[in-house]
Coordinates of C-alpha atoms in Angstrom, one line a residue:
X1 CA 6.7 -18.8 27.4
X2 CA 5.7 -15.3 28.4
X3 CA 2.4 -15.0 30.3
X4 CA -0.7 -13.8 28.6
X5 CA -1.5 -10.1 28.3
X6 CA -3.4 -9.0 31.4
X7 CA -6.3 -6.5 31.8
X8 CA -4.0 -4.2 33.8
X9 CA -1.6 -3.9 30.9
X10 CA -4.5 -3.2 28.6
X11 CA -5.7 -0.4 30.8
X12 CA -2.3 1.1 30.8
X13 CA -2.2 1.1 27.0
X14 CA -5.6 2.8 26.9
X15 CA -4.6 5.4 29.4
X16 CA -1.5 6.3 27.4
X17 CA -3.6 6.4 24.3
X18 CA -6.3 8.7 25.7
X19 CA -3.8 11.2 27.2
X20 CA -1.7 11.4 24.0
X21 CA 1.5 9.8 25.3
X22 CA 1.3 6.7 23.1
X23 CA 3.7 6.8 20.1
X24 CA 1.0 5.3 17.9
X25 CA -1.6 8.1 18.5
X26 CA -1.3 9.6 15.1
X27 CA -3.9 12.1 14.1
X28 CA -5.6 12.4 10.8
X29 CA -8.9 12.2 8.9
X30 CA -10.8 9.0 8.7
X31 CA -10.5 6.9 5.5
X32 CA -13.2 4.5 6.7
X33 CA -16.3 6.7 6.8
X34 CA -19.3 4.9 8.2
X35 CA -22.4 5.2 10.2
X36 CA -21.8 5.4 13.9
X37 CA -20.6 2.0 15.2
X38 CA -22.6 2.5 18.4
X39 CA -25.8 3.6 16.7
X40 CA -28.9 2.6 18.6
X41 CA -30.8 -0.4 17.1
X42 CA -34.5 -0.3 17.7
X43 CA -34.4 -3.5 19.8
X44 CA -31.9 -4.1 22.6
X45 CA -31.3 -6.7 25.3
X46 CA -28.7 -7.2 27.9
X47 CA -26.9 -10.6 28.3
X48 CA -28.0 -10.8 32.0
X49 CA -31.6 -11.0 30.9
X50 CA -30.8 -14.5 29.7
X51 CA -29.1 -15.7 32.9
X52 CA -25.5 -14.8 32.2
X53 CA -23.3 -14.3 35.3
X54 CA -20.2 -12.1 34.9
X55 CA -18.0 -13.7 37.6
X56 CA -15.3 -15.1 35.2
X57 CA -16.2 -18.6 36.3
X58 CA -19.7 -19.4 35.2
X59 CA -19.9 -20.6 31.6
X60 CA -22.3 -18.4 29.7
X61 CA -22.4 -20.1 26.3
X62 CA -26.1 -20.9 26.6
X63 CA -27.0 -17.4 27.6
X64 CA -25.2 -16.0 24.5
X65 CA -27.0 -18.5 22.3
X66 CA -30.4 -17.8 23.8
X67 CA -30.0 -14.0 23.6
X68 CA -29.0 -14.1 19.9
X69 CA -31.8 -16.6 19.1
X70 CA -34.3 -14.2 20.7
X71 CA -32.9 -11.3 18.7
X72 CA -33.2 -13.2 15.5
X73 CA -36.9 -12.2 15.4
X74 CA -35.9 -8.5 15.1
X75 CA -33.5 -8.9 12.2
X76 CA -36.1 -7.7 9.7
X77 CA -37.4 -5.0 12.0
X78 CA -34.5 -2.6 12.0
X79 CA -32.0 -4.9 13.7
X80 CA -31.1 -5.6 17.3
X81 CA -28.4 -5.1 19.9
X82 CA -26.9 -7.4 22.4
X83 CA -25.3 -5.4 25.3
X84 CA -22.6 -6.9 27.5
X85 CA -22.3 -4.9 30.7
X86 CA -19.3 -4.7 33.1
X87 CA -18.1 -8.1 34.3
X88 CA -16.1 -11.1 33.2
X89 CA -18.2 -13.2 30.9
X90 CA -16.8 -16.7 30.3
X91 CA -18.2 -18.4 27.2
X92 CA -17.6 -20.9 24.5
X93 CA -18.1 -20.1 20.9
X94 CA -21.3 -18.4 19.8
X95 CA -22.7 -17.4 16.4
X96 CA -23.9 -13.9 15.3
X97 CA -26.9 -13.0 13.1
X98 CA -27.5 -10.3 10.5
X99 CA -28.5 -6.8 11.5
X100 CA -26.9 -7.2 14.9
X101 CA -24.7 -5.0 17.1
X102 CA -22.7 -6.8 19.8
X103 CA -21.9 -3.9 22.2
X104 CA -19.5 -4.2 25.1
X105 CA -19.3 -1.9 28.1
X106 CA -15.9 -0.4 28.8
X107 CA -15.6 -2.7 31.8
X108 CA -16.9 -5.8 30.0
X109 CA -14.5 -8.7 29.3
X110 CA -15.7 -11.6 27.2
X111 CA -13.5 -14.6 28.1
X112 CA -13.0 -17.6 25.8
X113 CA -13.3 -20.9 27.6
X114 CA -10.1 -22.8 28.2
X115 CA -11.9 -26.1 27.5
X116 CA -11.5 -27.1 23.8
X117 CA -14.9 -28.9 23.9
X118 CA -16.5 -25.4 24.1
X119 CA -15.0 -24.5 20.7
X120 CA -17.0 -26.7 18.1
X121 CA -15.3 -28.3 15.1
X122 CA -16.0 -26.8 11.7
X123 CA -15.2 -28.1 8.2
X124 CA -12.0 -26.8 6.6
X125 CA -12.3 -23.7 4.4
X126 CA -12.8 -24.7 0.7
X127 CA -9.9 -22.4 -0.3
X128 CA -7.5 -24.2 2.0
X129 CA -8.6 -27.8 1.6
X130 CA -7.8 -28.7 5.2
X131 CA -7.2 -27.2 8.5
X132 CA -4.3 -24.7 8.3
X133 CA -2.2 -26.5 10.9
X134 CA -3.5 -30.1 10.6
X135 CA -5.4 -32.2 8.0
X136 CA -9.1 -32.3 8.7
X137 CA -11.3 -29.8 10.4
X138 CA -10.7 -26.8 12.6
X139 CA -12.1 -25.3 15.8
X140 CA -14.7 -22.6 15.2
X141 CA -13.8 -19.1 16.3
X142 CA -15.1 -17.7 19.7
X143 CA -17.3 -15.2 17.8
X144 CA -18.4 -16.5 14.5
X145 CA -20.9 -15.6 11.7
X146 CA -21.6 -16.9 8.2
X147 CA -23.7 -15.4 5.3
X148 CA -24.5 -12.3 7.3
X149 CA -25.0 -8.7 6.4
X150 CA -24.9 -5.5 8.6
X151 CA -22.9 -6.8 11.6
X152 CA -21.3 -4.5 14.2
X153 CA -18.9 -5.7 16.9
X154 CA -18.0 -2.7 19.0
X155 CA -17.8 -1.2 22.5
X156 CA -16.5 1.5 24.7
X157 CA -13.0 -0.1 24.7
X158 CA -14.4 -3.3 26.1
X159 CA -12.3 -6.5 25.9
X160 CA -12.4 -9.9 24.2
X161 CA -9.9 -12.3 25.6
X162 CA -9.3 -15.6 24.0
X163 CA -7.1 -16.9 26.9
X164 CA -4.9 -18.5 24.3
X165 CA -2.0 -19.8 26.4
X166 CA -3.6 -23.3 26.7
X167 CA -3.8 -23.4 22.9
X168 CA -0.2 -22.1 22.4
X169 CA 1.1 -24.8 24.8
X170 CA -0.8 -27.6 22.9
X171 CA 0.6 -26.3 19.6
X172 CA 4.2 -26.3 21.0
X173 CA 3.8 -29.7 22.6
X174 CA 2.3 -31.2 19.4
X175 CA -1.0 -32.2 21.1
X176 CA -3.5 -30.4 18.9
X177 CA -6.1 -32.6 17.3
X178 CA -7.5 -29.8 15.0
X179 CA -6.4 -26.4 13.8
X180 CA -6.6 -23.8 16.5
X181 CA -9.5 -21.3 16.5
X182 CA -9.5 -17.6 15.7
X183 CA -11.0 -15.1 18.1
X184 CA -13.4 -13.6 15.5
X185 CA -14.2 -15.1 12.1
X186 CA -16.9 -13.9 9.7
X187 CA -17.4 -15.9 6.5
X188 CA -19.3 -14.9 3.3
X189 CA -20.5 -11.7 5.0
X190 CA -21.0 -8.1 4.0
X191 CA -21.2 -4.7 5.7
X192 CA -19.1 -5.7 8.7
X193 CA -17.7 -3.2 11.3
X194 CA -15.3 -4.1 14.1
X195 CA -14.3 -1.1 16.2
X196 CA -13.4 0.4 19.5
X197 CA -12.4 -2.8 21.3
X198 CA -9.3 -4.6 22.7
X199 CA -8.6 -8.2 21.6
X200 CA -6.3 -10.3 23.8
X201 CA -4.5 -13.6 23.6
X202 CA -6.1 -15.2 20.5
X203 CA -5.5 -18.9 20.2
X204 CA -4.6 -18.4 16.5
X205 CA -5.2 -15.5 14.1
X206 CA -7.2 -12.8 15.9
X207 CA -9.7 -11.2 13.4
X208 CA -10.3 -13.2 10.2
X209 CA -12.8 -12.0 7.6
X210 CA -12.9 -14.6 4.9
X211 CA -14.9 -14.5 1.6
X212 CA -16.2 -11.1 2.9
X213 CA -16.9 -7.7 1.3
X214 CA -17.3 -4.2 2.8
X215 CA -15.4 -4.7 6.0
X216 CA -14.1 -2.0 8.4
X217 CA -11.8 -2.6 11.3
X218 CA -11.2 0.6 13.1
X219 CA -9.8 1.8 16.4
X220 CA -8.9 -1.6 17.8
X221 CA -6.0 -2.8 20.0
X222 CA -4.8 -6.3 19.5
X223 CA -2.3 -7.8 22.1
X224 CA -0.6 -11.1 22.6
X225 CA 2.8 -12.1 23.9
X226 CA 5.6 -11.6 21.4
X227 CA 6.4 -15.3 21.5
X228 CA 2.9 -16.5 21.1
X229 CA 2.6 -18.7 17.9
X230 CA 0.6 -17.5 14.9
X231 CA -1.3 -14.8 16.7
X232 CA -1.7 -12.6 13.7
X233 CA -3.7 -9.4 14.2
X234 CA -6.0 -8.9 11.2
X235 CA -6.1 -11.4 8.3
X236 CA -8.3 -10.3 5.4
X237 CA -8.7 -13.6 3.4
X238 CA -10.2 -13.8 0.0
X239 CA -12.0 -10.5 0.8
X240 CA -12.6 -7.2 -0.9
X241 CA -13.3 -3.6 0.1
X242 CA -11.6 -3.9 3.4
X243 CA -10.6 -0.8 5.4
X244 CA -8.3 -1.1 8.4
X245 CA -7.6 2.2 10.3
X246 CA -6.1 3.5 13.5
X247 CA -5.1 0.2 15.0
X248 CA -2.4 -0.7 17.5
X249 CA -1.2 -4.4 17.3
X250 CA 1.5 -6.2 19.4
X251 CA 1.5 -9.9 18.7
X252 CA 3.7 -13.0 18.1
X253 CA 3.1 -13.0 14.3
X254 CA 2.0 -10.7 11.5
X255 CA 0.2 -7.5 12.5
X256 CA -1.8 -7.7 9.2
X257 CA -1.6 -10.7 6.8
X258 CA -3.5 -10.6 3.5
X259 CA -4.4 -14.0 2.1
X260 CA -6.5 -15.7 -0.6
X261 CA -6.3 -19.5 -0.3
X262 CA -3.7 -22.2 -0.4
X263 CA -2.2 -23.8 -3.5
X264 CA -4.6 -25.9 -5.7
X265 CA -7.5 -25.2 -3.4
X266 CA -7.1 -21.4 -3.5
X267 CA -6.5 -21.6 -7.3
X268 CA -9.8 -23.6 -7.7
X269 CA -11.8 -21.4 -5.3
X270 CA -10.6 -18.3 -7.2
X271 CA -11.7 -15.7 -4.7
X272 CA -9.1 -12.9 -4.6
X273 CA -8.4 -10.3 -2.0
X274 CA -8.6 -6.8 -3.4
X275 CA -9.2 -3.1 -2.6
X276 CA -7.7 -3.3 0.9
X277 CA -6.9 0.0 2.6
X278 CA -4.6 0.2 5.6
X279 CA -4.1 3.6 7.3
X280 CA -2.4 4.5 10.5
X281 CA -1.2 1.2 11.8
X282 CA 1.3 0.9 14.6
X283 CA 2.8 -2.1 16.4
X284 CA 5.4 -4.7 16.9
X285 CA 5.7 -8.4 16.2
X286 CA 7.9 -11.0 17.7
X287 CA 8.2 -13.5 14.8
X288 CA 6.3 -12.0 11.9
X289 CA 5.9 -8.8 9.8
X290 CA 4.2 -5.5 10.1
X291 CA 2.3 -6.2 6.9
X292 CA 2.5 -9.5 5.1
X293 CA 1.0 -10.8 1.9
X294 CA 0.8 -14.5 1.7
X295 CA 2.0 -17.1 1.9
X296 CA -1.5 -18.3 1.1
X297 CA -2.3 -16.1 -1.9
X298 CA -3.4 -18.5 -4.6
X299 CA -6.6 -16.7 -5.4
X300 CA -4.7 -13.5 -6.0
X301 CA -4.1 -10.3 -4.1
X302 CA -4.3 -6.8 -5.7
X303 CA -5.0 -3.1 -5.0
X304 CA -3.5 -2.9 -1.5
X305 CA -2.9 0.6 -0.4
X306 CA -1.1 1.1 3.0
X307 CA 0.0 4.4 4.5
X308 CA 1.1 5.9 7.8
X309 CA 2.7 2.8 9.2
X310 CA 4.9 2.6 12.3
X311 CA 6.7 -0.6 13.2
X312 CA 9.2 -1.3 15.9
X313 CA 11.0 -4.2 17.7
X314 CA 9.9 -6.5 14.9
X315 CA 11.3 -9.3 12.7
X316 CA 10.2 -7.8 9.3
X317 CA 8.6 -4.6 8.1
X318 CA 6.9 -5.4 4.8
X319 CA 6.9 -9.0 3.5
X320 CA 5.6 -10.9 0.5
X321 CA 5.6 -14.7 0.8
X322 CA 4.9 -17.2 -1.9
X323 CA 6.3 -20.3 -3.6
X324 CA 6.1 -22.6 -6.7
X325 CA 2.7 -24.3 -6.4
X326 CA 0.9 -21.2 -5.1
X327 CA -0.1 -19.9 -8.5
X328 CA -2.2 -16.7 -8.1
X329 CA -0.7 -13.2 -8.2
X330 CA 0.3 -10.2 -6.0
X331 CA 0.1 -7.0 -8.0
X332 CA -0.7 -3.3 -7.7
X333 CA 0.6 -2.9 -4.1
X334 CA 1.3 0.6 -2.9
X335 CA 3.0 1.2 0.5
X336 CA 4.1 4.6 1.7
X337 CA 4.9 6.7 4.8
X338 CA 6.5 3.9 6.7
X339 CA 8.8 4.4 9.8
X340 CA 10.7 1.5 11.4
X341 CA 12.8 1.2 14.5
X342 CA 14.7 -1.9 15.6
X343 CA 13.5 -4.1 12.8
X344 CA 15.6 -7.0 11.5
X345 CA 14.7 -6.9 7.8
X346 CA 12.9 -3.8 6.5
X347 CA 11.6 -5.2 3.2
X348 CA 11.5 -9.0 2.5
X349 CA 10.2 -11.0 -0.5
X350 CA 10.3 -14.8 -0.2
X351 CA 9.8 -16.8 -3.3
X352 CA 10.5 -20.2 -1.7
X353 CA 8.3 -20.2 1.4
X354 CA 7.2 -23.8 0.8
X355 CA 4.6 -25.4 3.2
X356 CA 1.9 -27.0 1.1
X357 CA -1.5 -28.5 2.2
X358 CA -0.8 -31.9 0.6
X359 CA 1.1 -33.6 -2.2
X360 CA -1.4 -32.8 -4.9
X361 CA -0.3 -29.2 -5.5
X362 CA 1.2 -28.4 -8.9
X363 CA 4.8 -27.2 -8.6
X364 CA 4.5 -25.7 -12.0
X365 CA 1.8 -23.3 -10.8
X366 CA 4.0 -20.2 -10.5
X367 CA 2.8 -17.0 -8.9
X368 CA 2.9 -13.6 -10.6
X369 CA 4.4 -10.8 -8.6
X370 CA 4.2 -7.5 -10.4
X371 CA 4.0 -3.8 -9.7
X372 CA 5.0 -3.4 -6.0
X373 CA 5.7 0.2 -5.1
X374 CA 7.2 1.1 -1.7
X375 CA 8.1 4.7 -1.0
X376 CA 8.8 7.3 1.7
X377 CA 10.4 5.0 4.2
X378 CA 12.7 5.7 7.1
X379 CA 14.3 3.3 9.5
X380 CA 16.7 3.3 12.5
X381 CA 18.7 0.3 13.7
X382 CA 17.7 -1.9 10.8
X383 CA 19.8 -5.1 10.5
X384 CA 19.2 -5.7 6.8
X385 CA 17.6 -3.2 4.4
X386 CA 16.1 -5.8 2.0
X387 CA 16.1 -9.5 1.4
X388 CA 14.4 -9.7 -2.0
X389 CA 14.3 -13.3 -3.3
X390 CA 12.2 -14.1 -6.3
X391 CA 11.8 -17.5 -8.0
X392 CA 14.3 -18.7 -10.7
X393 CA 12.5 -18.6 -14.0
X394 CA 9.7 -16.5 -12.5
X395 CA 11.2 -13.1 -11.7
X396 CA 9.2 -10.7 -9.5
X397 CA 8.6 -7.7 -11.8
X398 CA 8.3 -4.0 -11.6
X399 CA 9.5 -3.7 -8.0
X400 CA 9.7 0.1 -7.5
X401 CA 11.4 1.6 -4.4
X402 CA 11.8 5.3 -3.9
X403 CA 12.7 7.8 -1.2
X404 CA 14.0 5.2 1.3
X405 CA 16.6 6.0 4.0
X406 CA 17.6 3.3 6.4
X407 CA 20.3 3.1 9.1
X408 CA 21.5 -0.4 8.5
X409 CA 23.9 -2.5 10.6
X410 CA 24.7 -5.4 8.2
X411 CA 26.9 -5.3 5.1
X412 CA 25.9 -5.8 2.3
X413 CA 22.6 -4.1 3.2
X414 CA 20.6 -5.6 0.3
X415 CA 20.4 -9.1 -1.0
X416 CA 18.5 -9.6 -4.2
X417 CA 17.8 -12.4 -6.6
X418 CA 15.3 -13.1 -9.4
X419 CA 13.7 -9.7 -9.3
X420 CA 13.5 -6.8 -11.7
X421 CA 12.5 -3.2 -11.1
X422 CA 13.6 0.4 -10.4
X423 CA 14.7 2.6 -7.6
X424 CA 15.2 6.2 -6.8
X425 CA 16.7 8.0 -3.8
X426 CA 17.4 4.8 -1.9
X427 CA 20.1 4.7 0.9
X428 CA 22.1 2.6 1.5
X429 CA 22.7 1.9 -2.2
X430 CA 20.4 -0.7 -3.5
X431 CA 21.3 -3.9 -5.4
X432 CA 22.0 -3.6 -9.2
X433 CA 18.8 -5.6 -10.1
X434 CA 16.8 -2.6 -9.1
X435 CA 18.4 -0.2 -11.4
X436 CA 18.5 3.5 -10.4
X437 CA 16.0 5.8 -12.0
X438 CA 12.2 5.8 -11.9
X439 CA 11.2 9.2 -13.1
X440 CA 10.3 9.9 -15.8
X441 CA 11.6 7.1 -18.0
X442 CA 10.3 4.1 -15.9
X443 CA 7.4 5.8 -14.1
X444 CA 4.8 3.9 -16.2
X445 CA 6.3 0.6 -15.1
X446 CA 5.5 1.3 -11.5
X447 CA 2.2 1.1 -9.6
X448 CA 1.0 4.5 -8.5
X449 CA -1.8 5.3 -6.1
X450 CA -4.9 6.3 -8.2
X451 CA -5.9 9.9 -7.9
X452 CA -9.2 9.2 -6.2
X453 CA -7.4 7.2 -3.4
X454 CA -4.7 9.7 -2.5
X455 CA -4.6 11.1 1.0
X456 CA -6.7 14.2 1.4
X457 CA -8.6 15.4 4.5
X458 CA -12.2 14.5 4.2
X459 CA -11.9 12.2 1.3
X460 CA -12.7 8.5 1.5
X461 CA -11.1 5.5 0.0
X462 CA -13.9 3.6 -1.8
X463 CA -17.4 4.1 -2.8
X464 CA -18.8 1.9 -0.2
X465 CA -16.9 3.7 2.6
X466 CA -18.4 6.9 1.4
X467 CA -21.9 5.5 1.7
X468 CA -21.5 4.3 5.3

C-alpha cells in the first residue's frame, strides 16, 4: 500500500496553486456566492483555552468537547467561533453546534486518532438500513453534526488529516467490526459552508452531507493515496441545493459521488438529491470516477449541473451506477466542458452494479434513467470512449451526447446496450443506439441547462446562493 499523504506534499500542492503553476488553477467567477466564510462571529475562543496541546501526541477530544459545550451558550447571540491555532491537534470525534465557525490557522493540523475507540458508534442511516460496509452500526465521523443550521468549517488552508491508513489496512484484512467513519459528516442540516481547507487520508468517504440543504463546498483540496479504498472526495447524499466549486481532489475512489439511499431503504426514505452544481473540479482517482451518480440512488437524483471539469490518470470520467432493486431515478443531468487525459473509460453507465444491503430488496424495483446530456468533451489517451450498459427491459432513455472528441486506443471505441438517445458531432463514431442528429429534430428529447443556470460572469446558480 502507498503511504499516507504527508503535510510536505500538501504544502507543495498549495505553493503550486498559489503561484499559478498548478494545472487545476482555473479562473472564473464564483457560482457559490456567500457571506465571507471567515466572517467574525461576535464570540470567539481558542482551543488552547480548554487545555488542548498541539504536539501531535496529546489526545484533545475532551478539549474540543468542552470548547464547543461552552460556545453553545452563544448560539442564539450571533453565533460563535472556535479557533484552532498552529500545531498538530490529535483528537477523537467531536460534534459541532449551530451558528458555529470552526476556523483553522494555516499551520493548524487536526489529526484523527488512530484508536478506533475514539470514533464512537452511530446507528445506521435510515436510507441505508445498515452500515454501508457491514450490517449494523457505523463509526461516527471525526467532525460531525446533526440538525444544525449556519455551520462554517474553514481556515487559511489549514489541514484535517484522518490518518486513515490504519482503517484501510483493517478493511483490506477483513478485520473491521463496523463501517469505517467519514472525515466530515453533517446530517439533517442547512446553511453549511466548508471552504479553504485541505483534507487528508480519510478512513472512508471524506465529506458527506446527508439529508442536508443549502451546502457549499468551495476551495478545498482533498488528498489520499490512489490505492486507498473508498476514499471518495465529496458525497452529497439525499441532499439538495449543493454547490461544489474550485476543488482539487486526488483520492482512491470517486472525486464526487452523488447518492440518495440504498435499495428498499432509500425507496422508503424517499429523500432525493437535487439541484447540485459542480463547477471547476480537477483531479485524479485510482479506482473510481471523476463524477459518479450512484450506485445508491434509490431516493432519486435530478438537476445535476457540472461544468469546467478536468480529470486525469483515472479509471472513469463520468459514471452512472445502478441495478435492478435500486428503484429511484437519475434524470435531468447536464455535464459540459470536460477535459480528460489518461482516463480508461471516458463515459460509463452500469445497469448491473449489484451489491444490495440484504435479501429483502425487490429485484422488480427498476431505476429510471432519463435525460442525461453530456457535451463539449475532449480527451487524450482514452482507452475506451464509452461503456454504456443499461438494463434489459429497462432502457436508459434520452442519452444525448454532443461535441465530443476523444483520442481512443481501443477498438471498438464504444460499447452500448439497452440505451436510447441521440448524438451530434461525436468522434470516434458512436454506437448505432445513439443515433446521429440532435438539432433540431430531437432537441426537445434532451435535457438542456435552464437559462437562469447558464454560465455568465457575476450570475449565481440558485436563489439561496444569491442570498448568501
